[in-house]
Amino acid sequence: MAKEVTNWSGSLCFTPKQLLHPKNEKEIAKAVAKSAKEGRNVRVTGAQHSSSPLIETQDTLISLDKLQGLVSHDTAANEATIYAGMKVHDAGQALYKVGLAMHNTGDVDVQNVSGAIGTGTHGTGKKLQNLSTMLIGARLITASGDIIDKHIEEDPEFIRALRTSMGMLGIFSQIRLKLEPAFKLHRREWCTHIEQCMEHLDELAENNRNFDFYWYPRSDMTKIRTLNEPGNDMFDLPYATCVKEEEGWSHEILPRKRTLKFDEMEYALPVENGPACFEAVRKRVKEKHRKEVAWRVLYRTIAPDDAYLSPYPTDSVTISLHHNAGLPFWDYFKDIEPIFLEHGGRPHWGKKHTLTAKELQPLYPEFDNFLKVRKEMDPNGVFLTPYMRRLMGLE
């Protein structure tokens, strides 16, 4: 047996039969083919940042940590291919050196790029899509151990399925990304009362490239964050105090370093439902959870995309709950989750939620299309675990 595997927050612990660190795609293919022949399942792991048990397996766990570096780039086309083990932080630095950048990152940059793509990880910005939309091609190890290439030019429907596929269609060895020329951002952070923030919510979302806010339950104050390309900032906020300001290249300015670890639940909601949902969450937290929950609630905006299992099919906002790693979180999360669902919410695949296929399938119009592609790619369920089967309704 391999050693115990623990995710970033420490809330997921399991011991796979074996944990492999293949050096290249041929070694991955060999391991997958062997597991398939023996009737065992295979899951892949990157930075282990997800809160949900997507990587948990009692059989073979394959780490991509040896697959590092930039494979190729085309600055004229704003494209690059990277190895699938690269973290967002490392990819950002490598791409910058060749004059390219990802259009956005999440709040942190410790995830693998391939894991962020597979779970629909996102940043914030009304006109900015999630990170899965960068994917325009990939080299994949299939459930039979074959190595295949897929590209949006030849098979756009498969790419739609592959984005936000949670490792169920194959294991990435290389990923081809649509990017932007390297760019700088001016970041400002503001402090104000939540009522002032909500009063100006629409203009904040509309007039900034990136905008989000943190609400602090115990003080009822907010931290507003705005990011714009230098020279394109909106006016100062007369109702808020600027507490921090910095400028730099996008990969340096977009993410934050987080030394305190936490567990998280996040739901995406239609943008028109966001304010009402937030106010309902705020009311419940103040009434019931304020004493034991000191962590802030995060509110972000995101543009729509067309991946089969994307939680963001329309203009959306996301609301995230956080709780200190190591402290009981389920009572809090489970009490708030119905509020998200009442407002048309879809869970982030990489974060805590309680839904199974029975609740998920009605939320995703192309759920059955994804299941069809999954069955074609992996008819024997090599990439499925008991959790993944419940998620997809395949038990």
Tab-separated table of C-alpha atoms in Angstrom:
chain	number	residue	atom	x	y	z
A	1	MET	CA	0.000	0.000	0.000
A	2	ALA	CA	1.099	3.563	-0.652
A	3	LYS	CA	1.335	6.198	2.052
A	4	GLU	CA	-1.732	8.142	3.113
A	5	VAL	CA	-2.696	10.955	0.739
A	6	THR	CA	-4.108	14.188	2.173
A	7	ASN	CA	-5.613	17.082	0.268
A	8	TRP	CA	-4.582	20.721	0.757
A	9	SER	CA	-7.048	21.457	3.571
A	10	GLY	CA	-6.568	18.111	5.321
A	11	SER	CA	-10.270	17.219	5.118
A	12	LEU	CA	-9.694	14.345	2.665
A	13	CYS	CA	-7.411	11.479	3.702
A	14	PHE	CA	-7.150	8.089	1.995
A	15	THR	CA	-4.617	5.393	1.183
A	16	PRO	CA	-4.441	4.170	-2.417
A	17	LYS	CA	-3.085	0.748	-3.276
A	18	GLN	CA	-0.305	2.500	-5.142
A	19	LEU	CA	0.746	6.082	-5.809
A	20	LEU	CA	2.750	6.397	-9.012
A	21	HIS	CA	4.908	9.290	-10.211
A	22	PRO	CA	5.432	8.531	-13.908
A	23	LYS	CA	8.129	10.487	-15.715
A	24	ASN	CA	6.362	10.640	-19.063
A	25	GLU	CA	3.127	9.782	-20.879
A	26	LYS	CA	4.371	6.316	-21.870
A	27	GLU	CA	4.716	5.385	-18.201
A	28	ILE	CA	1.209	6.751	-17.539
A	29	ALA	CA	-0.161	4.721	-20.450
A	30	LYS	CA	1.533	1.564	-19.192
A	31	ALA	CA	0.116	2.022	-15.682
A	32	VAL	CA	-3.413	2.688	-16.984
A	33	ALA	CA	-3.326	-0.323	-19.315
A	34	LYS	CA	-2.160	-2.565	-16.463
A	35	SER	CA	-4.885	-1.327	-14.118
A	36	ALA	CA	-7.531	-1.732	-16.830
A	37	LYS	CA	-6.427	-5.307	-17.477
A	38	GLU	CA	-6.621	-6.090	-13.731
A	39	GLY	CA	-10.066	-4.471	-13.365
A	40	ARG	CA	-8.777	-1.691	-11.124
A	41	ASN	CA	-9.649	1.985	-11.290
A	42	VAL	CA	-7.232	4.873	-11.801
A	43	ARG	CA	-7.460	8.449	-10.635
A	44	VAL	CA	-5.050	11.282	-11.299
A	45	THR	CA	-3.807	13.881	-8.844
A	46	GLY	CA	-2.172	17.247	-9.233
A	47	ALA	CA	-1.784	19.771	-6.413
A	48	GLN	CA	-4.535	18.103	-4.312
A	49	HIS	CA	-6.226	21.452	-3.807
A	50	SER	CA	-9.806	20.245	-4.367
A	51	SER	CA	-12.035	19.917	-1.326
A	52	SER	CA	-14.281	17.311	-2.956
A	53	PRO	CA	-13.086	13.668	-3.121
A	54	LEU	CA	-12.407	13.649	-6.864
A	55	ILE	CA	-8.987	12.011	-6.512
A	56	GLU	CA	-9.904	9.491	-3.825
A	57	THR	CA	-9.291	5.864	-4.821
A	58	GLN	CA	-8.431	2.576	-3.159
A	59	ASP	CA	-6.603	1.451	-6.308
A	60	THR	CA	-4.090	3.382	-8.435
A	61	LEU	CA	-3.415	7.089	-7.996
A	62	ILE	CA	-1.207	8.729	-10.620
A	63	SER	CA	0.579	11.987	-9.852
A	64	LEU	CA	1.501	14.343	-12.674
A	65	ASP	CA	4.234	16.062	-10.673
A	66	LYS	CA	7.024	14.887	-13.022
A	67	LEU	CA	5.388	16.368	-16.128
A	68	GLN	CA	6.682	19.921	-16.041
A	69	GLY	CA	7.542	22.664	-18.498
A	70	LEU	CA	6.558	24.506	-21.634
A	71	VAL	CA	6.276	22.229	-24.679
A	72	SER	CA	5.762	24.857	-27.391
A	73	HIS	CA	4.338	28.315	-27.956
A	74	ASP	CA	3.055	30.534	-30.746
A	75	THR	CA	2.942	34.198	-29.765
A	76	ALA	CA	1.335	35.213	-33.054
A	77	ALA	CA	-1.611	32.905	-32.347
A	78	ASN	CA	-1.554	33.506	-28.568
A	79	GLU	CA	-1.262	29.766	-27.908
A	80	ALA	CA	0.994	27.477	-25.949
A	81	THR	CA	1.194	23.802	-25.026
A	82	ILE	CA	2.368	22.867	-21.537
A	83	TYR	CA	2.918	19.621	-19.685
A	84	ALA	CA	-0.056	18.693	-17.536
A	85	GLY	CA	1.775	18.678	-14.211
A	86	MET	CA	2.446	22.418	-14.196
A	87	LYS	CA	0.900	24.503	-11.454
A	88	VAL	CA	-0.865	27.742	-12.308
A	89	HIS	CA	1.937	29.693	-10.611
A	90	ASP	CA	4.708	27.987	-12.586
A	91	ALA	CA	2.785	28.150	-15.855
A	92	GLY	CA	2.197	31.864	-15.353
A	93	GLN	CA	5.934	32.487	-14.999
A	94	ALA	CA	6.860	30.290	-17.971
A	95	LEU	CA	4.257	31.890	-20.227
A	96	TYR	CA	5.326	35.397	-19.209
A	97	LYS	CA	8.867	34.647	-20.372
A	98	VAL	CA	7.545	34.067	-23.907
A	99	GLY	CA	5.194	37.060	-23.824
A	100	LEU	CA	1.942	35.235	-23.021
A	101	ALA	CA	-0.515	35.088	-20.129
A	102	MET	CA	-3.631	33.300	-18.957
A	103	HIS	CA	-6.676	35.571	-19.132
A	104	ASN	CA	-7.390	35.010	-15.428
A	105	THR	CA	-6.523	32.931	-12.380
A	106	GLY	CA	-8.405	31.911	-9.297
A	107	ASP	CA	-7.956	33.535	-5.919
A	108	VAL	CA	-4.862	31.330	-5.464
A	109	ASP	CA	-2.458	29.842	-8.012
A	110	VAL	CA	-1.364	26.619	-6.304
A	111	GLN	CA	-3.580	24.322	-8.424
A	112	ASN	CA	-2.381	22.329	-11.408
A	113	VAL	CA	-3.548	23.979	-14.624
A	114	SER	CA	-4.965	20.619	-15.721
A	115	GLY	CA	-6.874	20.264	-12.442
A	116	ALA	CA	-8.215	23.803	-12.713
A	117	ILE	CA	-9.439	23.014	-16.224
A	118	GLY	CA	-10.961	19.715	-15.152
A	119	THR	CA	-12.991	21.240	-12.311
A	120	GLY	CA	-14.055	24.550	-13.861
A	121	THR	CA	-11.893	26.679	-11.576
A	122	HIS	CA	-12.389	30.398	-12.181
A	123	GLY	CA	-11.364	33.858	-11.125
A	124	THR	CA	-13.611	36.893	-11.203
A	125	GLY	CA	-14.709	39.331	-13.886
A	126	LYS	CA	-18.058	39.900	-15.550
A	127	LYS	CA	-16.578	39.395	-19.032
A	128	LEU	CA	-14.045	36.689	-18.089
A	129	GLN	CA	-14.755	32.964	-18.467
A	130	ASN	CA	-13.483	30.148	-16.276
A	131	LEU	CA	-10.054	28.582	-16.829
A	132	SER	CA	-11.479	25.545	-18.660
A	133	THR	CA	-12.183	27.754	-21.661
A	134	MET	CA	-8.441	28.066	-22.275
A	135	LEU	CA	-8.359	24.403	-23.331
A	136	ILE	CA	-8.260	24.040	-27.120
A	137	GLY	CA	-6.378	20.760	-27.384
A	138	ALA	CA	-4.744	17.974	-25.422
A	139	ARG	CA	-2.757	14.773	-25.465
A	140	LEU	CA	-4.665	12.196	-23.461
A	141	ILE	CA	-4.017	8.744	-22.074
A	142	THR	CA	-7.272	6.864	-22.558
A	143	ALA	CA	-8.829	4.170	-20.386
A	144	SER	CA	-7.235	1.486	-22.598
A	145	GLY	CA	-3.776	3.009	-22.242
A	146	ASP	CA	-3.674	4.554	-25.709
A	147	ILE	CA	-2.249	8.026	-26.302
A	148	ILE	CA	-4.406	10.316	-28.444
A	149	ASP	CA	-4.447	13.926	-29.592
A	150	LYS	CA	-7.629	15.986	-29.596
A	151	HIS	CA	-8.001	19.536	-30.901
A	152	ILE	CA	-10.845	21.996	-31.167
A	153	GLU	CA	-10.373	22.390	-34.918
A	154	GLU	CA	-11.134	18.695	-35.565
A	155	ASP	CA	-13.525	17.862	-32.737
A	156	PRO	CA	-15.040	20.895	-31.004
A	157	GLU	CA	-17.771	18.836	-29.317
A	158	PHE	CA	-15.220	16.597	-27.633
A	159	ILE	CA	-13.369	19.654	-26.339
A	160	ARG	CA	-16.666	20.908	-24.893
A	161	ALA	CA	-16.958	17.602	-23.042
A	162	LEU	CA	-13.287	17.552	-22.042
A	163	ARG	CA	-13.452	20.943	-20.379
A	164	THR	CA	-14.695	20.378	-16.822
A	165	SER	CA	-14.559	16.575	-17.175
A	166	MET	CA	-12.893	15.846	-13.806
A	167	GLY	CA	-10.518	13.252	-15.236
A	168	MET	CA	-13.297	10.961	-16.479
A	169	LEU	CA	-12.395	11.093	-20.183
A	170	GLY	CA	-8.679	10.480	-19.877
A	171	ILE	CA	-5.479	11.668	-18.240
A	172	PHE	CA	-3.875	14.815	-19.631
A	173	SER	CA	-0.190	14.581	-20.494
A	174	GLN	CA	-0.068	17.850	-22.445
A	175	ILE	CA	-2.607	20.658	-22.706
A	176	ARG	CA	-2.894	23.241	-25.463
A	177	LEU	CA	-4.098	26.633	-24.254
A	178	LYS	CA	-5.600	29.759	-25.823
A	179	LEU	CA	-3.933	32.709	-24.137
A	180	GLU	CA	-3.437	36.472	-24.289
A	181	PRO	CA	-0.376	38.666	-24.779
A	182	ALA	CA	1.269	39.330	-21.418
A	183	PHE	CA	-0.410	42.244	-19.654
A	184	LYS	CA	-0.177	44.263	-16.474
A	185	LEU	CA	-2.849	44.946	-13.860
A	186	HIS	CA	-3.417	47.659	-11.268
A	187	ARG	CA	-4.920	46.176	-8.125
A	188	ARG	CA	-6.755	48.174	-5.478
A	189	GLU	CA	-8.409	46.911	-2.300
A	190	TRP	CA	-11.097	48.903	-0.520
A	191	CYS	CA	-12.836	48.671	2.826
A	192	THR	CA	-16.473	49.665	3.377
A	193	HIS	CA	-19.700	48.481	4.990
A	194	ILE	CA	-21.589	45.722	3.208
A	195	GLU	CA	-24.613	47.973	2.606
A	196	GLN	CA	-22.486	50.410	0.597
A	197	CYS	CA	-20.997	47.566	-1.418
A	198	MET	CA	-24.405	46.100	-2.295
A	199	GLU	CA	-25.775	49.522	-3.215
A	200	HIS	CA	-23.028	49.915	-5.848
A	201	LEU	CA	-22.745	46.236	-6.842
A	202	ASP	CA	-23.818	46.576	-10.487
A	203	GLU	CA	-21.487	49.472	-11.288
A	204	LEU	CA	-18.566	47.734	-9.570
A	205	ALA	CA	-19.081	44.605	-11.664
A	206	GLU	CA	-19.641	46.560	-14.873
A	207	ASN	CA	-16.796	49.074	-14.618
A	208	ASN	CA	-13.873	46.849	-13.560
A	209	ARG	CA	-12.032	44.117	-15.430
A	210	ASN	CA	-11.924	42.071	-12.230
A	211	PHE	CA	-14.137	42.722	-9.236
A	212	ASP	CA	-15.077	40.736	-6.168
A	213	PHE	CA	-15.768	41.300	-2.508
A	214	TYR	CA	-15.274	39.537	0.794
A	215	TRP	CA	-17.918	39.953	3.466
A	216	TYR	CA	-16.799	39.614	7.099
A	217	PRO	CA	-19.718	38.184	9.135
A	218	ARG	CA	-18.671	39.486	12.542
A	219	SER	CA	-18.133	43.119	11.540
A	220	ASP	CA	-20.531	43.384	8.555
A	221	MET	CA	-17.683	45.060	6.669
A	222	THR	CA	-16.401	44.153	3.202
A	223	LYS	CA	-13.132	44.149	1.325
A	224	ILE	CA	-13.737	45.156	-2.303
A	225	ARG	CA	-11.067	44.195	-4.832
A	226	THR	CA	-10.795	45.869	-8.238
A	227	LEU	CA	-8.233	45.077	-10.939
A	228	ASN	CA	-7.816	46.912	-14.233
A	229	GLU	CA	-5.173	47.401	-16.847
A	230	PRO	CA	-3.126	50.489	-15.898
A	231	GLY	CA	-4.841	53.645	-17.077
A	232	ASN	CA	-8.259	51.997	-17.304
A	233	ASP	CA	-9.274	52.267	-13.649
A	234	MET	CA	-12.723	53.466	-12.738
A	235	PHE	CA	-12.970	56.502	-10.476
A	236	ASP	CA	-12.168	56.331	-6.781
A	237	LEU	CA	-14.891	54.939	-4.544
A	238	PRO	CA	-16.127	57.822	-2.334
A	239	TYR	CA	-17.929	55.360	-0.060
A	240	ALA	CA	-14.835	53.225	0.598
A	241	THR	CA	-11.262	53.575	1.867
A	242	CYS	CA	-8.432	52.258	-0.290
A	243	VAL	CA	-6.279	50.079	1.982
A	244	LYS	CA	-3.888	48.517	-0.550
A	245	GLU	CA	-2.628	49.268	-4.037
A	246	GLU	CA	-0.129	47.540	-6.328
A	247	GLU	CA	0.717	47.085	-9.988
A	248	GLY	CA	2.481	44.307	-11.882
A	249	TRP	CA	2.200	41.559	-14.457
A	250	SER	CA	-1.075	39.677	-14.353
A	251	HIS	CA	0.333	36.390	-13.057
A	252	GLU	CA	1.865	38.281	-10.120
A	253	ILE	CA	-1.148	40.440	-9.277
A	254	LEU	CA	-4.233	38.230	-9.808
A	255	PRO	CA	-3.673	35.502	-7.163
A	256	ARG	CA	-3.019	35.903	-3.450
A	257	LYS	CA	-0.858	33.825	-1.131
A	258	ARG	CA	-2.879	31.940	1.486
A	259	THR	CA	-0.981	30.685	4.531
A	260	LEU	CA	-4.144	29.824	6.485
A	261	LYS	CA	-5.886	26.753	5.082
A	262	PHE	CA	-9.622	26.288	4.879
A	263	ASP	CA	-12.443	24.103	3.605
A	264	GLU	CA	-14.828	25.610	1.113
A	265	MET	CA	-18.274	25.319	-0.431
A	266	GLU	CA	-19.066	27.371	-3.523
A	267	TYR	CA	-22.135	27.622	-5.742
A	268	ALA	CA	-22.612	29.435	-9.045
A	269	LEU	CA	-25.894	31.282	-9.540
A	270	PRO	CA	-27.519	33.196	-12.393
A	271	VAL	CA	-26.254	36.763	-12.059
A	272	GLU	CA	-29.750	38.139	-11.477
A	273	ASN	CA	-30.149	35.842	-8.446
A	274	GLY	CA	-26.824	36.751	-6.871
A	275	PRO	CA	-27.770	39.695	-4.645
A	276	ALA	CA	-30.889	38.020	-3.210
A	277	CYS	CA	-28.984	34.814	-2.544
A	278	PHE	CA	-26.173	36.690	-0.837
A	279	GLU	CA	-28.596	38.574	1.380
A	280	ALA	CA	-30.284	35.295	2.358
A	281	VAL	CA	-26.885	33.784	3.186
A	282	ARG	CA	-25.892	36.884	5.128
A	283	LYS	CA	-29.102	36.762	7.163
A	284	ARG	CA	-28.674	33.057	7.992
A	285	VAL	CA	-25.023	33.422	8.935
A	286	LYS	CA	-25.739	36.367	11.245
A	287	GLU	CA	-28.655	34.571	12.880
A	288	LYS	CA	-27.079	31.147	13.335
A	289	HIS	CA	-23.357	30.903	12.569
A	290	ARG	CA	-21.759	34.210	13.458
A	291	LYS	CA	-20.226	33.016	16.730
A	292	GLU	CA	-18.383	30.000	15.305
A	293	VAL	CA	-17.606	31.237	11.782
A	294	ALA	CA	-14.998	33.977	11.527
A	295	TRP	CA	-14.103	33.333	7.877
A	296	ARG	CA	-15.351	35.651	5.179
A	297	VAL	CA	-17.811	34.960	2.366
A	298	LEU	CA	-16.510	35.575	-1.169
A	299	TYR	CA	-18.676	36.963	-4.012
A	300	ARG	CA	-17.374	36.838	-7.612
A	301	THR	CA	-18.642	37.345	-11.156
A	302	ILE	CA	-18.049	35.110	-14.194
A	303	ALA	CA	-18.954	35.057	-17.895
A	304	PRO	CA	-20.788	32.086	-19.463
A	305	ASP	CA	-19.248	29.180	-21.372
A	306	ASP	CA	-20.559	26.075	-23.141
A	307	ALA	CA	-18.715	23.129	-21.583
A	308	TYR	CA	-21.080	20.190	-21.050
A	309	LEU	CA	-20.633	20.224	-17.270
A	310	SER	CA	-19.869	23.899	-16.759
A	311	PRO	CA	-21.581	25.422	-13.710
A	312	TYR	CA	-21.623	28.741	-15.604
A	313	PRO	CA	-23.948	28.393	-18.651
A	314	THR	CA	-25.205	31.969	-18.214
A	315	ASP	CA	-23.765	35.161	-16.761
A	316	SER	CA	-23.131	34.074	-13.194
A	317	VAL	CA	-21.965	35.006	-9.756
A	318	THR	CA	-20.380	32.616	-7.309
A	319	ILE	CA	-20.725	32.713	-3.531
A	320	SER	CA	-18.130	30.858	-1.476
A	321	LEU	CA	-18.251	29.791	2.163
A	322	HIS	CA	-14.982	29.194	4.005
A	323	HIS	CA	-14.180	27.613	7.350
A	324	ASN	CA	-10.871	27.029	9.118
A	325	ALA	CA	-9.174	23.772	8.176
A	326	GLY	CA	-9.485	21.256	10.988
A	327	LEU	CA	-12.705	22.670	12.452
A	328	PRO	CA	-16.136	21.081	11.879
A	329	PHE	CA	-17.647	22.606	8.753
A	330	TRP	CA	-20.525	20.381	7.605
A	331	ASP	CA	-23.201	21.832	9.909
A	332	TYR	CA	-22.454	25.280	8.513
A	333	PHE	CA	-22.170	24.213	4.872
A	334	LYS	CA	-25.245	21.965	4.910
A	335	ASP	CA	-27.353	24.700	6.496
A	336	ILE	CA	-26.446	27.198	3.752
A	337	GLU	CA	-26.501	24.803	0.775
A	338	PRO	CA	-30.330	24.792	0.425
A	339	ILE	CA	-30.232	28.578	0.059
A	340	PHE	CA	-27.885	28.203	-2.902
A	341	LEU	CA	-30.167	25.605	-4.455
A	342	GLU	CA	-33.278	27.753	-3.961
A	343	HIS	CA	-31.603	30.455	-6.039
A	344	GLY	CA	-30.685	28.204	-8.951
A	345	GLY	CA	-27.199	27.281	-7.770
A	346	ARG	CA	-24.789	24.745	-9.262
A	347	PRO	CA	-21.885	23.483	-7.131
A	348	HIS	CA	-18.231	23.985	-7.945
A	349	TRP	CA	-16.988	20.476	-8.802
A	350	GLY	CA	-13.785	20.856	-6.799
A	351	LYS	CA	-15.385	22.079	-3.576
A	352	LYS	CA	-17.652	20.684	-0.887
A	353	HIS	CA	-21.239	19.852	-1.791
A	354	THR	CA	-23.688	17.050	-1.007
A	355	LEU	CA	-25.331	16.529	-4.414
A	356	THR	CA	-25.447	13.295	-6.390
A	357	ALA	CA	-26.659	12.620	-9.921
A	358	LYS	CA	-30.318	12.729	-8.888
A	359	GLU	CA	-29.989	16.421	-7.982
A	360	LEU	CA	-27.267	17.297	-10.508
A	361	GLN	CA	-28.748	15.959	-13.726
A	362	PRO	CA	-31.663	18.457	-13.874
A	363	LEU	CA	-29.195	21.323	-13.441
A	364	TYR	CA	-27.160	20.444	-16.544
A	365	PRO	CA	-29.011	20.281	-19.896
A	366	GLU	CA	-26.078	18.427	-21.491
A	367	PHE	CA	-25.505	15.982	-18.638
A	368	ASP	CA	-26.634	13.055	-20.797
A	369	ASN	CA	-24.375	14.190	-23.646
A	370	PHE	CA	-21.437	14.072	-21.271
A	371	LEU	CA	-22.422	10.600	-20.056
A	372	LYS	CA	-22.505	9.397	-23.668
A	373	VAL	CA	-18.985	10.680	-24.349
A	374	ARG	CA	-17.757	9.253	-21.057
A	375	LYS	CA	-19.101	5.793	-21.907
A	376	GLU	CA	-17.485	5.908	-25.344
A	377	MET	CA	-14.136	6.866	-23.830
A	378	ASP	CA	-14.246	4.570	-20.796
A	379	PRO	CA	-16.853	1.799	-21.211
A	380	ASN	CA	-15.432	-0.256	-18.328
A	381	GLY	CA	-15.216	2.613	-15.828
A	382	VAL	CA	-11.448	2.576	-15.360
A	383	PHE	CA	-11.511	6.254	-14.344
A	384	LEU	CA	-14.548	5.875	-12.071
A	385	THR	CA	-14.522	5.466	-8.305
A	386	PRO	CA	-17.581	4.897	-6.095
A	387	TYR	CA	-17.789	8.671	-5.550
A	388	MET	CA	-17.561	9.411	-9.258
A	389	ARG	CA	-20.256	6.814	-9.970
A	390	ARG	CA	-22.617	8.482	-7.495
A	391	LEU	CA	-21.828	11.853	-9.037
A	392	MET	CA	-22.695	10.585	-12.508
A	393	GLY	CA	-25.582	8.280	-11.527
A	394	LEU	CA	-23.774	5.122	-12.610
A	395	GLU	CA	-24.160	2.982	-9.514
